[in-house]
PDB file of C-alpha atoms and ligand atoms in Angstrom:
ATOM      1  CA  UNK A   1     119.730  83.107 186.172  1.00  0.00           C
ATOM      2  CA  UNK A   2     116.182  83.926 188.038  1.00  0.00           C
ATOM      3  CA  UNK A   3     115.544  82.194 190.627  1.00  0.00           C
ATOM      4  CA  UNK A   4     112.561  80.314 191.646  1.00  0.00           C
ATOM      5  CA  UNK A   5     110.863  81.388 195.074  1.00  0.00           C
ATOM      6  CA  UNK A   6     110.055  77.764 195.960  1.00  0.00           C
ATOM      7  CA  UNK A   7     112.071  76.006 198.797  1.00  0.00           C
ATOM      8  CA  UNK A   8     111.376  72.196 199.084  1.00  0.00           C
ATOM      9  CA  UNK A   9     112.406  70.676 202.330  1.00  0.00           C
ATOM     10  CA  UNK A  10     113.699  67.170 202.047  1.00  0.00           C
ATOM     11  CA  UNK A  11     111.731  65.819 205.393  1.00  0.00           C
ATOM     12  CA  UNK A  12     113.073  62.562 204.533  1.00  0.00           C
ATOM     13  CA  UNK A  13     114.540  60.011 207.101  1.00  0.00           C
ATOM     14  CA  UNK A  14     116.890  58.326 204.701  1.00  0.00           C
ATOM     15  CA  UNK A  15     119.482  59.627 201.551  1.00  0.00           C
ATOM     16  CA  UNK A  16     117.964  56.985 199.410  1.00  0.00           C
ATOM     17  CA  UNK A  17     114.306  58.526 199.462  1.00  0.00           C
ATOM     18  CA  UNK A  18     115.439  62.236 199.479  1.00  0.00           C
ATOM     19  CA  UNK A  19     117.600  61.553 196.500  1.00  0.00           C
ATOM     20  CA  UNK A  20     114.733  59.692 194.743  1.00  0.00           C
ATOM     21  CA  UNK A  21     112.952  63.051 195.522  1.00  0.00           C
ATOM     22  CA  UNK A  22     115.796  64.890 194.041  1.00  0.00           C
ATOM     23  CA  UNK A  23     116.238  62.858 191.179  1.00  0.00           C
ATOM     24  CA  UNK A  24     112.656  63.964 189.862  1.00  0.00           C
ATOM     25  CA  UNK A  25     113.374  68.231 190.149  1.00  0.00           C
ATOM     26  CA  UNK A  26     115.966  70.670 188.471  1.00  0.00           C
ATOM     27  CA  UNK A  27     117.944  73.407 190.526  1.00  0.00           C
ATOM     28  CA  UNK A  28     116.299  75.497 188.223  1.00  0.00           C
ATOM     29  CA  UNK A  29     112.644  74.534 189.820  1.00  0.00           C
ATOM     30  CA  UNK A  30     113.528  75.206 193.473  1.00  0.00           C
ATOM     31  CA  UNK A  31     116.240  75.622 196.268  1.00  0.00           C
ATOM     32  CA  UNK A  32     116.378  72.417 198.581  1.00  0.00           C
ATOM     33  CA  UNK A  33     116.040  72.346 202.481  1.00  0.00           C
ATOM     34  CA  UNK A  34     118.146  70.041 204.646  1.00  0.00           C
ATOM     35  CA  UNK A  35     116.562  69.910 208.026  1.00  0.00           C
ATOM     36  CA  UNK A  36     117.810  68.191 211.302  1.00  0.00           C
ATOM     37  CA  UNK A  37     116.342  64.383 210.000  1.00  0.00           C
ATOM     38  CA  UNK A  38     118.037  64.034 207.053  1.00  0.00           C
ATOM     39  CA  UNK A  39     121.179  66.182 208.183  1.00  0.00           C
ATOM     40  CA  UNK A  40     121.437  63.558 211.221  1.00  0.00           C
ATOM     41  CA  UNK A  41     121.094  60.727 208.986  1.00  0.00           C
ATOM     42  CA  UNK A  42     122.993  61.584 205.929  1.00  0.00           C
ATOM     43  CA  UNK A  43     125.439  64.339 206.757  1.00  0.00           C
ATOM     44  CA  UNK A  44     127.354  67.029 205.194  1.00  0.00           C
ATOM     45  CA  UNK A  45     128.321  64.694 202.199  1.00  0.00           C
ATOM     46  CA  UNK A  46     124.746  65.019 201.014  1.00  0.00           C
ATOM     47  CA  UNK A  47     124.637  68.751 201.617  1.00  0.00           C
ATOM     48  CA  UNK A  48     127.621  69.440 199.151  1.00  0.00           C
ATOM     49  CA  UNK A  49     127.060  66.977 196.502  1.00  0.00           C
ATOM     50  CA  UNK A  50     123.193  68.735 196.372  1.00  0.00           C
ATOM     51  CA  UNK A  51     125.169  72.125 195.697  1.00  0.00           C
ATOM     52  CA  UNK A  52     127.654  70.305 193.196  1.00  0.00           C
ATOM     53  CA  UNK A  53     124.790  69.295 191.633  1.00  0.00           C
ATOM     54  CA  UNK A  54     123.794  73.076 191.477  1.00  0.00           C
ATOM     55  CA  UNK A  55     121.031  73.214 193.858  1.00  0.00           C
ATOM     56  CA  UNK A  56     120.567  76.033 195.885  1.00  0.00           C
ATOM     57  CA  UNK A  57     120.634  74.563 199.528  1.00  0.00           C
ATOM     58  CA  UNK A  58     118.908  75.712 203.085  1.00  0.00           C
ATOM     59  CA  UNK A  59     120.747  74.091 205.810  1.00  0.00           C
ATOM     60  CA  UNK A  60     117.977  74.343 208.350  1.00  0.00           C
ATOM     61  CA  UNK A  61     119.889  73.361 211.755  1.00  0.00           C
ATOM     62  CA  UNK A  62     118.605  76.294 213.780  1.00  0.00           C
ATOM     63  CA  UNK A  63     121.733  76.933 215.128  1.00  0.00           C
ATOM     64  CA  UNK A  64     121.307  78.329 219.400  1.00  0.00           C
ATOM     65  CA  UNK A  65     124.750  78.132 220.808  1.00  0.00           C
ATOM     66  CA  UNK A  66     127.725  80.265 222.611  1.00  0.00           C
ATOM     67  CA  UNK A  67     128.542  83.035 220.003  1.00  0.00           C
ATOM     68  CA  UNK A  68     132.295  80.793 219.097  1.00  0.00           C
ATOM     69  CA  UNK A  69     130.340  77.463 218.790  1.00  0.00           C
ATOM     70  CA  UNK A  70     127.551  78.947 216.323  1.00  0.00           C
ATOM     71  CA  UNK A  71     130.063  81.063 214.447  1.00  0.00           C
ATOM     72  CA  UNK A  72     132.464  78.026 213.527  1.00  0.00           C
ATOM     73  CA  UNK A  73     129.189  76.183 212.679  1.00  0.00           C
ATOM     74  CA  UNK A  74     128.100  79.348 210.173  1.00  0.00           C
ATOM     75  CA  UNK A  75     131.830  78.816 208.380  1.00  0.00           C
ATOM     76  CA  UNK A  76     131.513  74.878 208.467  1.00  0.00           C
ATOM     77  CA  UNK A  77     127.992  75.428 206.532  1.00  0.00           C
ATOM     78  CA  UNK A  78     129.611  77.859 204.094  1.00  0.00           C
ATOM     79  CA  UNK A  79     132.241  75.937 203.337  1.00  0.00           C
ATOM     80  CA  UNK A  80     130.047  73.114 202.271  1.00  0.00           C
ATOM     81  CA  UNK A  81     128.257  75.431 199.807  1.00  0.00           C
ATOM     82  CA  UNK A  82     124.938  76.092 201.283  1.00  0.00           C
ATOM     83  CA  UNK A  83     122.710  79.100 200.096  1.00  0.00           C
ATOM     84  CA  UNK A  84     121.019  79.480 202.947  1.00  0.00           C
ATOM     85  CA  UNK A  85     121.212  79.098 206.572  1.00  0.00           C
ATOM     86  CA  UNK A  86     119.326  79.961 210.050  1.00  0.00           C
ATOM     87  CA  UNK A  87     120.092  80.438 213.797  1.00  0.00           C
ATOM     88  CA  UNK A  88     117.924  80.843 216.521  1.00  0.00           C
ATOM     89  CA  UNK A  89     117.398  84.924 217.309  1.00  0.00           C
ATOM     90  CA  UNK A  90     116.809  84.305 221.024  1.00  0.00           C
ATOM     91  CA  UNK A  91     120.324  83.295 221.005  1.00  0.00           C
ATOM     92  CA  UNK A  92     121.178  86.844 221.499  1.00  0.00           C
ATOM     93  CA  UNK A  93     122.929  89.758 219.892  1.00  0.00           C
ATOM     94  CA  UNK A  94     126.642  88.471 220.164  1.00  0.00           C
ATOM     95  CA  UNK A  95     125.726  84.837 218.818  1.00  0.00           C
ATOM     96  CA  UNK A  96     124.140  86.615 215.826  1.00  0.00           C
ATOM     97  CA  UNK A  97     126.796  89.090 215.394  1.00  0.00           C
ATOM     98  CA  UNK A  98     129.387  86.094 215.447  1.00  0.00           C
ATOM     99  CA  UNK A  99     127.190  84.424 213.022  1.00  0.00           C
ATOM    100  CA  UNK A 100     127.312  87.101 210.555  1.00  0.00           C
ATOM    101  CA  UNK A 101     130.996  87.808 210.747  1.00  0.00           C
ATOM    102  CA  UNK A 102     131.575  84.235 210.655  1.00  0.00           C
ATOM    103  CA  UNK A 103     130.385  84.051 206.878  1.00  0.00           C
ATOM    104  CA  UNK A 104     131.169  87.432 205.886  1.00  0.00           C
ATOM    105  CA  UNK A 105     134.298  86.706 203.953  1.00  0.00           C
ATOM    106  CA  UNK A 106     133.501  83.382 202.374  1.00  0.00           C
ATOM    107  CA  UNK A 107     133.717  82.820 198.801  1.00  0.00           C
ATOM    108  CA  UNK A 108     129.868  82.794 198.470  1.00  0.00           C
ATOM    109  CA  UNK A 109     128.442  84.292 201.623  1.00  0.00           C
ATOM    110  CA  UNK A 110     125.234  82.131 202.414  1.00  0.00           C
ATOM    111  CA  UNK A 111     122.061  84.414 203.585  1.00  0.00           C
ATOM    112  CA  UNK A 112     121.637  84.614 207.290  1.00  0.00           C
ATOM    113  CA  UNK A 113     118.329  84.027 208.281  1.00  0.00           C
ATOM    114  CA  UNK A 114     116.718  83.840 211.961  1.00  0.00           C
ATOM    115  CA  UNK A 115     114.319  81.718 213.706  1.00  0.00           C
ATOM    116  CA  UNK A 116     112.063  83.606 215.960  1.00  0.00           C
ATOM    117  CA  UNK A 117     109.627  82.194 217.656  1.00  0.00           C
ATOM    118  CA  UNK A 118     108.745  78.541 216.940  1.00  0.00           C
ATOM    119  CA  UNK A 119     105.400  78.179 215.535  1.00  0.00           C
ATOM    120  CA  UNK A 120     105.105  75.323 218.288  1.00  0.00           C
ATOM    121  CA  UNK A 121     105.418  77.811 221.198  1.00  0.00           C
ATOM    122  CA  UNK A 122     101.923  79.396 222.352  1.00  0.00           C
ATOM    123  CA  UNK A 123     101.504  82.589 224.673  1.00  0.00           C
ATOM    124  CA  UNK A 124     101.456  80.003 227.723  1.00  0.00           C
ATOM    125  CA  UNK A 125     104.558  78.023 226.431  1.00  0.00           C
ATOM    126  CA  UNK A 126     106.345  81.087 226.647  1.00  0.00           C
ATOM    127  CA  UNK A 127     104.908  82.390 229.850  1.00  0.00           C
ATOM    128  CA  UNK A 128     106.547  79.013 231.274  1.00  0.00           C
ATOM    129  CA  UNK A 129     109.808  79.963 229.783  1.00  0.00           C
ATOM    130  CA  UNK A 130     109.700  83.599 231.622  1.00  0.00           C
ATOM    131  CA  UNK A 131     108.633  85.441 228.366  1.00  0.00           C
ATOM    132  CA  UNK A 132     105.550  87.295 229.421  1.00  0.00           C
ATOM    133  CA  UNK A 133     104.865  89.582 226.273  1.00  0.00           C
ATOM    134  CA  UNK A 134     102.912  86.977 223.816  1.00  0.00           C
ATOM    135  CA  UNK A 135     104.581  85.036 220.602  1.00  0.00           C
ATOM    136  CA  UNK A 136     103.676  87.731 218.054  1.00  0.00           C
ATOM    137  CA  UNK A 137     105.472  90.535 220.078  1.00  0.00           C
ATOM    138  CA  UNK A 138     108.320  88.418 220.994  1.00  0.00           C
ATOM    139  CA  UNK A 139     108.675  87.275 217.636  1.00  0.00           C
ATOM    140  CA  UNK A 140     108.405  91.011 216.506  1.00  0.00           C
ATOM    141  CA  UNK A 141     111.213  91.583 218.836  1.00  0.00           C
ATOM    142  CA  UNK A 142     113.511  89.158 217.963  1.00  0.00           C
ATOM    143  CA  UNK A 143     112.827  90.039 214.286  1.00  0.00           C
ATOM    144  CA  UNK A 144     114.193  93.683 215.207  1.00  0.00           C
ATOM    145  CA  UNK A 145     117.181  92.241 216.922  1.00  0.00           C
ATOM    146  CA  UNK A 146     117.784  89.958 213.873  1.00  0.00           C
ATOM    147  CA  UNK A 147     117.846  93.113 211.625  1.00  0.00           C
ATOM    148  CA  UNK A 148     119.708  95.193 213.877  1.00  0.00           C
ATOM    149  CA  UNK A 149     122.483  92.460 214.019  1.00  0.00           C
ATOM    150  CA  UNK A 150     122.983  92.685 210.048  1.00  0.00           C
ATOM    151  CA  UNK A 151     121.083  89.287 209.341  1.00  0.00           C
ATOM    152  CA  UNK A 152     119.296  88.882 206.257  1.00  0.00           C
ATOM    153  CA  UNK A 153     115.978  88.102 206.893  1.00  0.00           C
ATOM    154  CA  UNK A 154     113.454  86.072 209.047  1.00  0.00           C
ATOM    155  CA  UNK A 155     111.511  82.726 209.002  1.00  0.00           C
ATOM    156  CA  UNK A 156     107.870  83.666 209.594  1.00  0.00           C
ATOM    157  CA  UNK A 157     104.564  82.741 208.186  1.00  0.00           C
ATOM    158  CA  UNK A 158     102.765  84.450 205.714  1.00  0.00           C
ATOM    159  CA  UNK A 159     100.321  86.240 207.591  1.00  0.00           C
ATOM    160  CA  UNK A 160     103.291  88.187 209.229  1.00  0.00           C
ATOM    161  CA  UNK A 161     105.308  88.726 206.296  1.00  0.00           C
ATOM    162  CA  UNK A 162     103.573  92.224 205.548  1.00  0.00           C
ATOM    163  CA  UNK A 163     104.716  93.554 208.985  1.00  0.00           C
ATOM    164  CA  UNK A 164     108.116  92.041 209.228  1.00  0.00           C
ATOM    165  CA  UNK A 165     108.522  94.036 205.489  1.00  0.00           C
ATOM    166  CA  UNK A 166     106.865  97.305 206.953  1.00  0.00           C
ATOM    167  CA  UNK A 167     108.800  96.962 209.982  1.00  0.00           C
ATOM    168  CA  UNK A 168     112.617  96.258 208.682  1.00  0.00           C
ATOM    169  CA  UNK A 169     112.196  97.245 204.834  1.00  0.00           C
ATOM    170  CA  UNK A 170     111.777  95.411 201.432  1.00  0.00           C
ATOM    171  CA  UNK A 171     115.221  93.612 201.575  1.00  0.00           C
ATOM    172  CA  UNK A 172     114.923  92.187 204.851  1.00  0.00           C
ATOM    173  CA  UNK A 173     113.851  88.667 203.930  1.00  0.00           C
ATOM    174  CA  UNK A 174     110.836  86.911 204.830  1.00  0.00           C
ATOM    175  CA  UNK A 175     110.752  83.043 203.963  1.00  0.00           C
ATOM    176  CA  UNK A 176     107.620  81.568 204.722  1.00  0.00           C
ATOM    177  CA  UNK A 177     106.398  77.906 205.771  1.00  0.00           C
ATOM    178  CA  UNK A 178     102.941  76.743 205.987  1.00  0.00           C
ATOM    179  CA  UNK A 179     101.763  77.242 202.329  1.00  0.00           C
ATOM    180  CA  UNK A 180      99.045  75.311 201.219  1.00  0.00           C
ATOM    181  CA  UNK A 181      97.660  74.950 197.478  1.00  0.00           C
ATOM    182  CA  UNK A 182      94.050  76.139 196.856  1.00  0.00           C
ATOM    183  CA  UNK A 183      92.961  72.958 196.629  1.00  0.00           C
ATOM    184  CA  UNK A 184      94.967  70.799 198.991  1.00  0.00           C
ATOM    185  CA  UNK A 185      94.688  69.707 202.594  1.00  0.00           C
ATOM    186  CA  UNK A 186      96.258  71.741 205.441  1.00  0.00           C
ATOM    187  CA  UNK A 187      97.666  68.302 207.080  1.00  0.00           C
ATOM    188  CA  UNK A 188      99.033  69.768 210.503  1.00  0.00           C
ATOM    189  CA  UNK A 189      99.410  73.494 209.481  1.00  0.00           C
ATOM    190  CA  UNK A 190      97.001  75.924 211.077  1.00  0.00           C
ATOM    191  CA  UNK A 191      98.116  79.658 210.028  1.00  0.00           C
ATOM    192  CA  UNK A 192      98.151  78.249 206.204  1.00  0.00           C
ATOM    193  CA  UNK A 193      98.492  80.890 202.826  1.00  0.00           C
ATOM    194  CA  UNK A 194      98.440  79.771 199.208  1.00  0.00           C
ATOM    195  CA  UNK A 195     101.620  80.624 197.479  1.00  0.00           C
ATOM    196  CA  UNK A 196      99.980  83.493 195.288  1.00  0.00           C
ATOM    197  CA  UNK A 197      98.942  84.677 198.776  1.00  0.00           C
ATOM    198  CA  UNK A 198     101.819  84.490 200.531  1.00  0.00           C
ATOM    199  CA  UNK A 199     103.703  86.486 197.459  1.00  0.00           C
ATOM    200  CA  UNK A 200     101.171  89.478 197.660  1.00  0.00           C
ATOM    201  CA  UNK A 201     101.807  89.509 201.260  1.00  0.00           C
ATOM    202  CA  UNK A 202     105.437  89.728 201.177  1.00  0.00           C
ATOM    203  CA  UNK A 203     107.098  86.640 201.095  1.00  0.00           C
ATOM    204  CA  UNK A 204     110.238  86.210 199.229  1.00  0.00           C
ATOM    205  CA  UNK A 205     111.169  82.513 199.575  1.00  0.00           C
ATOM    206  CA  UNK A 206     108.437  79.983 199.763  1.00  0.00           C
ATOM    207  CA  UNK A 207     108.854  76.547 202.230  1.00  0.00           C
ATOM    208  CA  UNK A 208     106.170  73.903 200.121  1.00  0.00           C
ATOM    209  CA  UNK A 209     106.894  70.657 201.645  1.00  0.00           C
ATOM    210  CA  UNK A 210     103.925  67.879 201.323  1.00  0.00           C
ATOM    211  CA  UNK A 211     102.074  69.749 198.384  1.00  0.00           C
ATOM    212  CA  UNK A 212     104.816  69.060 196.324  1.00  0.00           C
ATOM    213  CA  UNK A 213     106.832  65.996 197.660  1.00  0.00           C
ATOM    214  CA  UNK A 214     103.366  64.063 197.652  1.00  0.00           C
ATOM    215  CA  UNK A 215     102.136  65.455 194.521  1.00  0.00           C
ATOM    216  CA  UNK A 216     101.399  62.496 191.912  1.00  0.00           C
ATOM    217  CA  UNK A 217     103.744  64.570 189.691  1.00  0.00           C
ATOM    218  CA  UNK A 218     106.310  67.212 191.748  1.00  0.00           C
ATOM    219  CA  UNK A 219     107.681  68.577 189.006  1.00  0.00           C
ATOM    220  CA  UNK A 220     104.402  69.481 187.022  1.00  0.00           C
ATOM    221  CA  UNK A 221     103.217  70.719 190.528  1.00  0.00           C
ATOM    222  CA  UNK A 222     106.736  72.880 190.630  1.00  0.00           C
ATOM    223  CA  UNK A 223     105.935  73.989 187.326  1.00  0.00           C
ATOM    224  CA  UNK A 224     102.776  75.209 187.756  1.00  0.00           C
ATOM    225  CA  UNK A 225     103.729  77.304 191.381  1.00  0.00           C
ATOM    226  CA  UNK A 226     106.753  79.013 189.541  1.00  0.00           C
ATOM    227  CA  UNK A 227     104.610  80.099 186.877  1.00  0.00           C
ATOM    228  CA  UNK A 228     101.849  81.563 189.178  1.00  0.00           C
ATOM    229  CA  UNK A 229     104.418  83.433 191.564  1.00  0.00           C
ATOM    230  CA  UNK A 230     107.118  84.119 189.120  1.00  0.00           C
ATOM    231  CA  UNK A 231     110.962  84.106 190.371  1.00  0.00           C
ATOM    232  CA  UNK A 232     113.283  85.971 191.944  1.00  0.00           C
ATOM    233  CA  UNK A 233     116.127  88.112 190.598  1.00  0.00           C
TER     234      UNK A 233
HETATM  235  O1  C5P B   1     104.944  69.795 204.359  1.00  0.00           O
HETATM  236  P1  C5P B   1     105.110  71.512 204.570  1.00  0.00           P
HETATM  237  O2  C5P B   1     104.911  72.462 203.554  1.00  0.00           O
HETATM  238  O3  C5P B   1     103.814  71.739 205.974  1.00  0.00           O
HETATM  239  O4  C5P B   1     106.404  71.685 205.416  1.00  0.00           O
HETATM  240  C1  C5P B   1     106.728  72.239 205.677  1.00  0.00           C
HETATM  241  C2  C5P B   1     108.330  72.794 205.981  1.00  0.00           C
HETATM  242  O5  C5P B   1     108.658  73.970 206.701  1.00  0.00           O
HETATM  243  C3  C5P B   1     108.952  71.679 207.146  1.00  0.00           C
HETATM  244  O6  C5P B   1     110.305  71.380 206.798  1.00  0.00           O
HETATM  245  C4  C5P B   1     108.364  72.339 208.240  1.00  0.00           C
HETATM  246  O7  C5P B   1     109.311  71.652 209.610  1.00  0.00           O
HETATM  247  C5  C5P B   1     108.797  73.868 208.394  1.00  0.00           C
HETATM  248  N1  C5P B   1     108.702  74.842 209.287  1.00  0.00           N
HETATM  249  C6  C5P B   1     107.259  74.756 209.397  1.00  0.00           C
HETATM  250  N2  C5P B   1     106.976  75.619 210.026  1.00  0.00           N
HETATM  251  C7  C5P B   1     107.783  76.720 210.929  1.00  0.00           C
HETATM  252  C8  C5P B   1     109.141  76.452 210.561  1.00  0.00           C
HETATM  253  C9  C5P B   1     109.649  75.428 209.877  1.00  0.00           C
HETATM  254  O8  C5P B   1     106.473  74.076 209.034  1.00  0.00           O
HETATM  255  N3  C5P B   1     107.494  77.386 211.562  1.00  0.00           N
END
């Protein structure tokens, strides 16, 4: 079955609120992202339950630790039935390789995505960490490292998706947050793109939060975006 490119983040403080939203959408319409807030509140049981309901689950815990610890965490995530998970590329080559190897033999291998530079870090903040080359160059360096270590793709803004594809090939996935509908509010996001522009720029999967979760009719909003951007095999 063709898959929606849309990933809706379940940015809710409680399981009850998350489940209220989930009850309004179907696995064909979107994948679901479980991040640190909900995972810490609701735990792995929610993740496996969503997977058992047929949802593709992106477990957004951004692992960053010593290689053995990250490898075991990735294996545990794969055992929950997640479809996609992520690690910080700045954990380094040994950590990235260990993560990839840990999930290689699992029954349904999740996609392994790298976080490069957090969008909350600007050039001065990076300099304070001893990184002089600037956010754009550092993100490109870390994407290259992730590709080299056999990861499946990176999280990046739609504005960077084209550069990621031309540097690392069409098969290297670009997962893009910062999506806004043409008529919607930008909220706190700065580098935003519409769903259509993001896909044109090379985005494979679009993380779309408030534009969907705060819509009067999330189901209708999802259907309309899915129609305009198409699915991914
Ligand atoms: O509501 P909105 O569409 O801005 O939600 C975007 C989601 O993507 C949130 O879960 C946010 O944490 C996540 N995200 C982001 N920017 C990044 C990485 C992740 O907005 N660089």
